[in-house]
CSV table of C-alpha atoms in Angstrom, one decimal:
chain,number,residue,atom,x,y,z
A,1397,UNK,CA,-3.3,97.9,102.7
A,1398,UNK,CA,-3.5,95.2,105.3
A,1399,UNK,CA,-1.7,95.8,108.5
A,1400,UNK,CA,1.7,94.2,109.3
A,1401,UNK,CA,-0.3,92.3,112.1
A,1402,UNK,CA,-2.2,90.4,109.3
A,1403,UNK,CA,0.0,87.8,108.4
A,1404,UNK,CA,-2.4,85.1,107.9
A,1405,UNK,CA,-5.3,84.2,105.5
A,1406,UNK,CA,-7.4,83.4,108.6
A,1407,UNK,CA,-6.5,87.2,109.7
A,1408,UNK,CA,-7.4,89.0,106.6
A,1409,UNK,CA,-9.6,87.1,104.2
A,1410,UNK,CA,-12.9,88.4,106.2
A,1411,UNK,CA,-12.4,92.0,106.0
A,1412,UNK,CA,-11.3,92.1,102.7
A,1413,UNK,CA,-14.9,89.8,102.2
A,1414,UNK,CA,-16.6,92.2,104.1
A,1415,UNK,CA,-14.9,95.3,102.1
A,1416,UNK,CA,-16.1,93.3,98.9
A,1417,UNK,CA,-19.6,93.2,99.6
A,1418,UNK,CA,-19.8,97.1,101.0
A,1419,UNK,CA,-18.3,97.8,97.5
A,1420,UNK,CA,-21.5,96.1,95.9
A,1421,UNK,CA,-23.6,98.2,97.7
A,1422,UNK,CA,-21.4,101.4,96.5
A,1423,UNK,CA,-21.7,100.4,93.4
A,1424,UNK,CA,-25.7,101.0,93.4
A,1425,UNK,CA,-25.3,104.2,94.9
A,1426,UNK,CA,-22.9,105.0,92.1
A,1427,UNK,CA,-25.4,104.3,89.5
A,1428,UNK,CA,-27.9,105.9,91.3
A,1429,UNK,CA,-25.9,109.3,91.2
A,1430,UNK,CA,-25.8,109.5,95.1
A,1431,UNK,CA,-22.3,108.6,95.8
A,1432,UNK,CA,-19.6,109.8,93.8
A,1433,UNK,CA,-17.5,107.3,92.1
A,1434,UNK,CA,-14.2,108.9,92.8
A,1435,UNK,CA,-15.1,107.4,96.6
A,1436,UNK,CA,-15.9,103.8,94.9
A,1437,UNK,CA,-12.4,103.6,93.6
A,1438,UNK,CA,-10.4,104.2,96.7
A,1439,UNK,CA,-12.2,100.9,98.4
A,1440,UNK,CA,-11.8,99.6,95.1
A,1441,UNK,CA,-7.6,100.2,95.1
A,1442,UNK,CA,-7.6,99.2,98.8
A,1443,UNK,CA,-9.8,95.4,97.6
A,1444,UNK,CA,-6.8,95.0,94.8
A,1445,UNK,CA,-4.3,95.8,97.6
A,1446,UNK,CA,-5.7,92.9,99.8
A,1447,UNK,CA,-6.5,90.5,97.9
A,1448,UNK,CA,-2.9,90.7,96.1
A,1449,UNK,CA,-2.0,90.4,100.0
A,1450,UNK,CA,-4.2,87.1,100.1
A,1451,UNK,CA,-2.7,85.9,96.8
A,1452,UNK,CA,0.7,86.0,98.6
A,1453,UNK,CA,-0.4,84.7,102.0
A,1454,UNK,CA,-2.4,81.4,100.8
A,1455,UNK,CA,0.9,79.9,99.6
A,1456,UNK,CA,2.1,80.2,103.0
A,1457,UNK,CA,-1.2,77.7,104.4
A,1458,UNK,CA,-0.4,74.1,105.3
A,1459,UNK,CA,-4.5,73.9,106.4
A,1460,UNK,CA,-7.2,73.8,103.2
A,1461,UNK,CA,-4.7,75.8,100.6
A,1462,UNK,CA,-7.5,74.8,98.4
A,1463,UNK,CA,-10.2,75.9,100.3
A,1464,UNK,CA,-8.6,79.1,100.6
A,1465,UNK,CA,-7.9,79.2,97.2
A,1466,UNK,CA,-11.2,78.7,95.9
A,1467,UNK,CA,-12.4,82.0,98.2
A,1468,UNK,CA,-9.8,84.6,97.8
A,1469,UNK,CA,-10.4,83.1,93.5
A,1470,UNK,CA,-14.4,84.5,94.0
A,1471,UNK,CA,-13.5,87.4,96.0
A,1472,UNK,CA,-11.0,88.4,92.8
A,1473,UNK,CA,-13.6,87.5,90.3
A,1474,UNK,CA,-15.9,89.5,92.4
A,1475,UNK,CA,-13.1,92.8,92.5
A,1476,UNK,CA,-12.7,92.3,88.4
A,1477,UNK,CA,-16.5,92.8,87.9
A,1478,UNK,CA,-16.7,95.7,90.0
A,1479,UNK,CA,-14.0,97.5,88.9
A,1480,UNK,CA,-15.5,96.7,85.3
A,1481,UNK,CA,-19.2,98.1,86.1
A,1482,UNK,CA,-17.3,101.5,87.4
A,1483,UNK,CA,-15.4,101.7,84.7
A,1484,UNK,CA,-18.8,101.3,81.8
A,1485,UNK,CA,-20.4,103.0,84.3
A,1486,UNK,CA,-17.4,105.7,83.9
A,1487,UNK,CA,-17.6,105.6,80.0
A,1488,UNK,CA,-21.1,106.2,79.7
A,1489,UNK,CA,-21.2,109.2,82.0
A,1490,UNK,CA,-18.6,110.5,80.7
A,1491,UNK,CA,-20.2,110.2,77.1
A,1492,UNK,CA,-23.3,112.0,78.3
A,1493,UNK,CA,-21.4,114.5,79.3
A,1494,UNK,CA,-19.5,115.4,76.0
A,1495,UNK,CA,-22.5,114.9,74.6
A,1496,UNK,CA,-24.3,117.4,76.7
A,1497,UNK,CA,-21.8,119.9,76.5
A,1498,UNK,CA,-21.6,119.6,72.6
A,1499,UNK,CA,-25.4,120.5,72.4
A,1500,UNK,CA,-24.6,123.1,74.4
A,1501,UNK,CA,-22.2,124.9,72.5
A,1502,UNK,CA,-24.0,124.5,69.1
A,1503,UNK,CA,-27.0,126.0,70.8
A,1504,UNK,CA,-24.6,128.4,71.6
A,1505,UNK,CA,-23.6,129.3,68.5
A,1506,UNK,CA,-27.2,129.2,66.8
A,1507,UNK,CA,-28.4,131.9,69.2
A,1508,UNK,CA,-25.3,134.1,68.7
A,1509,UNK,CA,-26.0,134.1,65.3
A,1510,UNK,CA,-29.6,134.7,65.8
A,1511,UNK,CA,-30.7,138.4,65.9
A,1512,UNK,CA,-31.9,139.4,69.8
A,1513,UNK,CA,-35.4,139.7,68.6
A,1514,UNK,CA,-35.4,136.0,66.8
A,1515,UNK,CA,-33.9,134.6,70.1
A,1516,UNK,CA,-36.6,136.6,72.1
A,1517,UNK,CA,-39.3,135.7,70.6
A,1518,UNK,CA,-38.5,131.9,70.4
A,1519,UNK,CA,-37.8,131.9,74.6
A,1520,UNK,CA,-41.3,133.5,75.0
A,1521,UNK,CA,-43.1,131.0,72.6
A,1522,UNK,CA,-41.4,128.3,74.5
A,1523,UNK,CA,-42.2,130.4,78.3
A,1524,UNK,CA,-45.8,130.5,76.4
A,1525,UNK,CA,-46.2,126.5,75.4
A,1526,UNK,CA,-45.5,125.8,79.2
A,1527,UNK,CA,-48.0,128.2,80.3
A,1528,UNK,CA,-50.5,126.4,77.8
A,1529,UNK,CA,-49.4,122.5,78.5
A,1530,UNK,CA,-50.3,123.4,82.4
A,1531,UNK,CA,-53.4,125.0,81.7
A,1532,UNK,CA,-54.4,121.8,79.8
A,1533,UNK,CA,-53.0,119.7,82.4
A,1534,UNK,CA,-54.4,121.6,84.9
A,1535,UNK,CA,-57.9,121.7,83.1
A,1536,UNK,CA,-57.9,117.7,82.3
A,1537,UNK,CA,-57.6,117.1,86.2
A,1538,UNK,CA,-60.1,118.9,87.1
A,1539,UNK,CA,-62.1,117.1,84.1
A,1540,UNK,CA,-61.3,113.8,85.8
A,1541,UNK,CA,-62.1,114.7,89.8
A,1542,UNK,CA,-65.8,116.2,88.2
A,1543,UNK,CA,-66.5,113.4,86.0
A,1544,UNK,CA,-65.6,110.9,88.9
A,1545,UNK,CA,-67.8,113.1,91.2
A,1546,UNK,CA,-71.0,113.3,88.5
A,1547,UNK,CA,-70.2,109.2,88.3
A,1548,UNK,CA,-70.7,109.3,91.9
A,1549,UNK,CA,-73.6,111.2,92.8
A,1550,UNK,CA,-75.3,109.4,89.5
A,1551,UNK,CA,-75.3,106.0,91.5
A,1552,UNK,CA,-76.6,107.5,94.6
A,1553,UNK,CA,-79.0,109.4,92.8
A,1554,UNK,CA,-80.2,106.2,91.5
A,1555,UNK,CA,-80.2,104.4,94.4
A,1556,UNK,CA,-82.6,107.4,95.7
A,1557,UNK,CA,-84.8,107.2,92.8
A,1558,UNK,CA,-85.4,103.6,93.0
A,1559,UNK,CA,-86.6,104.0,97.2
A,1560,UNK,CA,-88.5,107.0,96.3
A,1561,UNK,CA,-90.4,104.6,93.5
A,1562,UNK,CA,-91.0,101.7,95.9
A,1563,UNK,CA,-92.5,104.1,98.6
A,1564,UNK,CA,-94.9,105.7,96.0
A,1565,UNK,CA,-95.7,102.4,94.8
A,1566,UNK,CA,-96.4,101.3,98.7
A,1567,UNK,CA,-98.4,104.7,99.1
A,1568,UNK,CA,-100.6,103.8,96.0
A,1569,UNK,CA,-99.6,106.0,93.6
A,1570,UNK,CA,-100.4,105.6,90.0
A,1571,UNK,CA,-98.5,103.6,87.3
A,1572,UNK,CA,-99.2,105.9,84.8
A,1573,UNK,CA,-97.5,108.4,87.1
A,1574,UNK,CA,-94.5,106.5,88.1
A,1575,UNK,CA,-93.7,106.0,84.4
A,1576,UNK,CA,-93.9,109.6,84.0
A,1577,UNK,CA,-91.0,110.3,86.8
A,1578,UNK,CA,-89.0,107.4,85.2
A,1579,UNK,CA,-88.8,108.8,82.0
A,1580,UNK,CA,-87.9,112.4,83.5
A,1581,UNK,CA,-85.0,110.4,85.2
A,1582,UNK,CA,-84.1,109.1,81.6
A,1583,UNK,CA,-84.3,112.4,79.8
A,1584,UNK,CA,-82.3,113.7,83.3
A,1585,UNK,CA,-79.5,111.2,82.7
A,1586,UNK,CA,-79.3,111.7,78.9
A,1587,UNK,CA,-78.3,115.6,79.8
A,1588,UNK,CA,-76.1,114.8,82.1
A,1589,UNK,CA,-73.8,112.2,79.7
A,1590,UNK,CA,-74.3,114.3,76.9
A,1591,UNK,CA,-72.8,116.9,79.1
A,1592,UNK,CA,-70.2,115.0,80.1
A,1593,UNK,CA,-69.3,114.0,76.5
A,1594,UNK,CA,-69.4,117.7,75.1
A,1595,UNK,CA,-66.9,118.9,78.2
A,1596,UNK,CA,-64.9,116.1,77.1
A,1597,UNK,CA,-64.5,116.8,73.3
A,1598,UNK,CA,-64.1,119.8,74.3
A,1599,UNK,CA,-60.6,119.5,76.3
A,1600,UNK,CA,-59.6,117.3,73.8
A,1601,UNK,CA,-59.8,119.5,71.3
A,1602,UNK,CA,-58.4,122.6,73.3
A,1603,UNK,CA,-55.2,119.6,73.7
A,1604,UNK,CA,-54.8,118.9,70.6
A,1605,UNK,CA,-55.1,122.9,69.4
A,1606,UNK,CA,-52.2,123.8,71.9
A,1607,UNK,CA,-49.9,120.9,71.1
């Protein structure tokens, strides 16, 4: 509570202020899980102890009694919805845990009524589904980083082609001849997308097969 040396409004009303606002930021670590709430609550008890102090105190001001008023009435306001959030906050957790505990136990009692082999063989099909969504994973990245490289090297490839074309032009080559390399480089990029597109199907089917 407030020390006996607080005996005025002026005294007290800026820690308990101060006490109000760390409490906000309490309250996000709360719902954040990294503070438990059982901490929250004693600042929270030790706000509702002051600010009953304040109450008291005010009706002893000659000096803006209003004034006062008026802050220790937002500081209380502020005290109510905080110790409303902990409490939902409370209820819900708490729900989820019942909850979590009740899917627990019926799990429990399915596999005890399961024979050993049953329970076996379900806990290796589900080891083995893992296995198989990483592999897909796994495969689907390395799809992506060798598509993205083929995308790559296909515009510098290009860019290559079309200074090779220009210098054979310059060194007099023949039309008839240039059209013959350019139509290589078509038939070249058609391989290379159709590539792309059948290693593509591909993982798609192999994703859909294992889910």
């Amino acid at each position: 509570g407030a020390s006996p040396t607080m005996t005025s409004v002026v005294e007290l009303f800026p820690r308990t202020r101060k006490l109000s606002y760390d409490l906000q930021q309490q309250l996000r670590e709360v719902e954040a899980k990294r503070m438990a709430p059982s901490d929250m609550e004693l600042g929270l008890e030790e706000l509702k102890r002051q600010t009953q102090t304040l109450e008291m105190l005010v009706e002893q001001e000659v000096n803006r009694k209003d004034e006062w008023k008026a802050k220790i009435r937002d500081v209380c306001m502020t005290r109510d919805w905080l110790d409303s959030q902990l409490r939902h906050w409370r209820t819900q957790h708490d729900r989820a845990a019942v909850e979590e505990a009740e899917r627990q136990e019926l799990l429990g009692r399915v596999r005890s009524s399961l024979p050993t082999s049953v329970i076996g063989a379900y806990d290796e099909e589900g080891r083995s589904l893992s296995r198989s969504n990483n592999v897909v994973a796994n495969l689907l990245d390395g799809a992506g980083e060798a598509m993205a490289e083929l995308m790559d090297q296909r515009e510098m490839l290009k860019g290559t082609q079309r200074k090779v074309l220009d210098m054979l032009t310059t060194l007099g080559v023949s039309k008839s001849t240039i059209r013959i390399i350019e139509r290589r480089n078509v038939v070249d990029n058609a391989i290379v997308w159709g590539g792309m597109g059948f290693v593509t199907l591909c993982l798609y089917l192999l994703w859909r097969w294992v889910r």
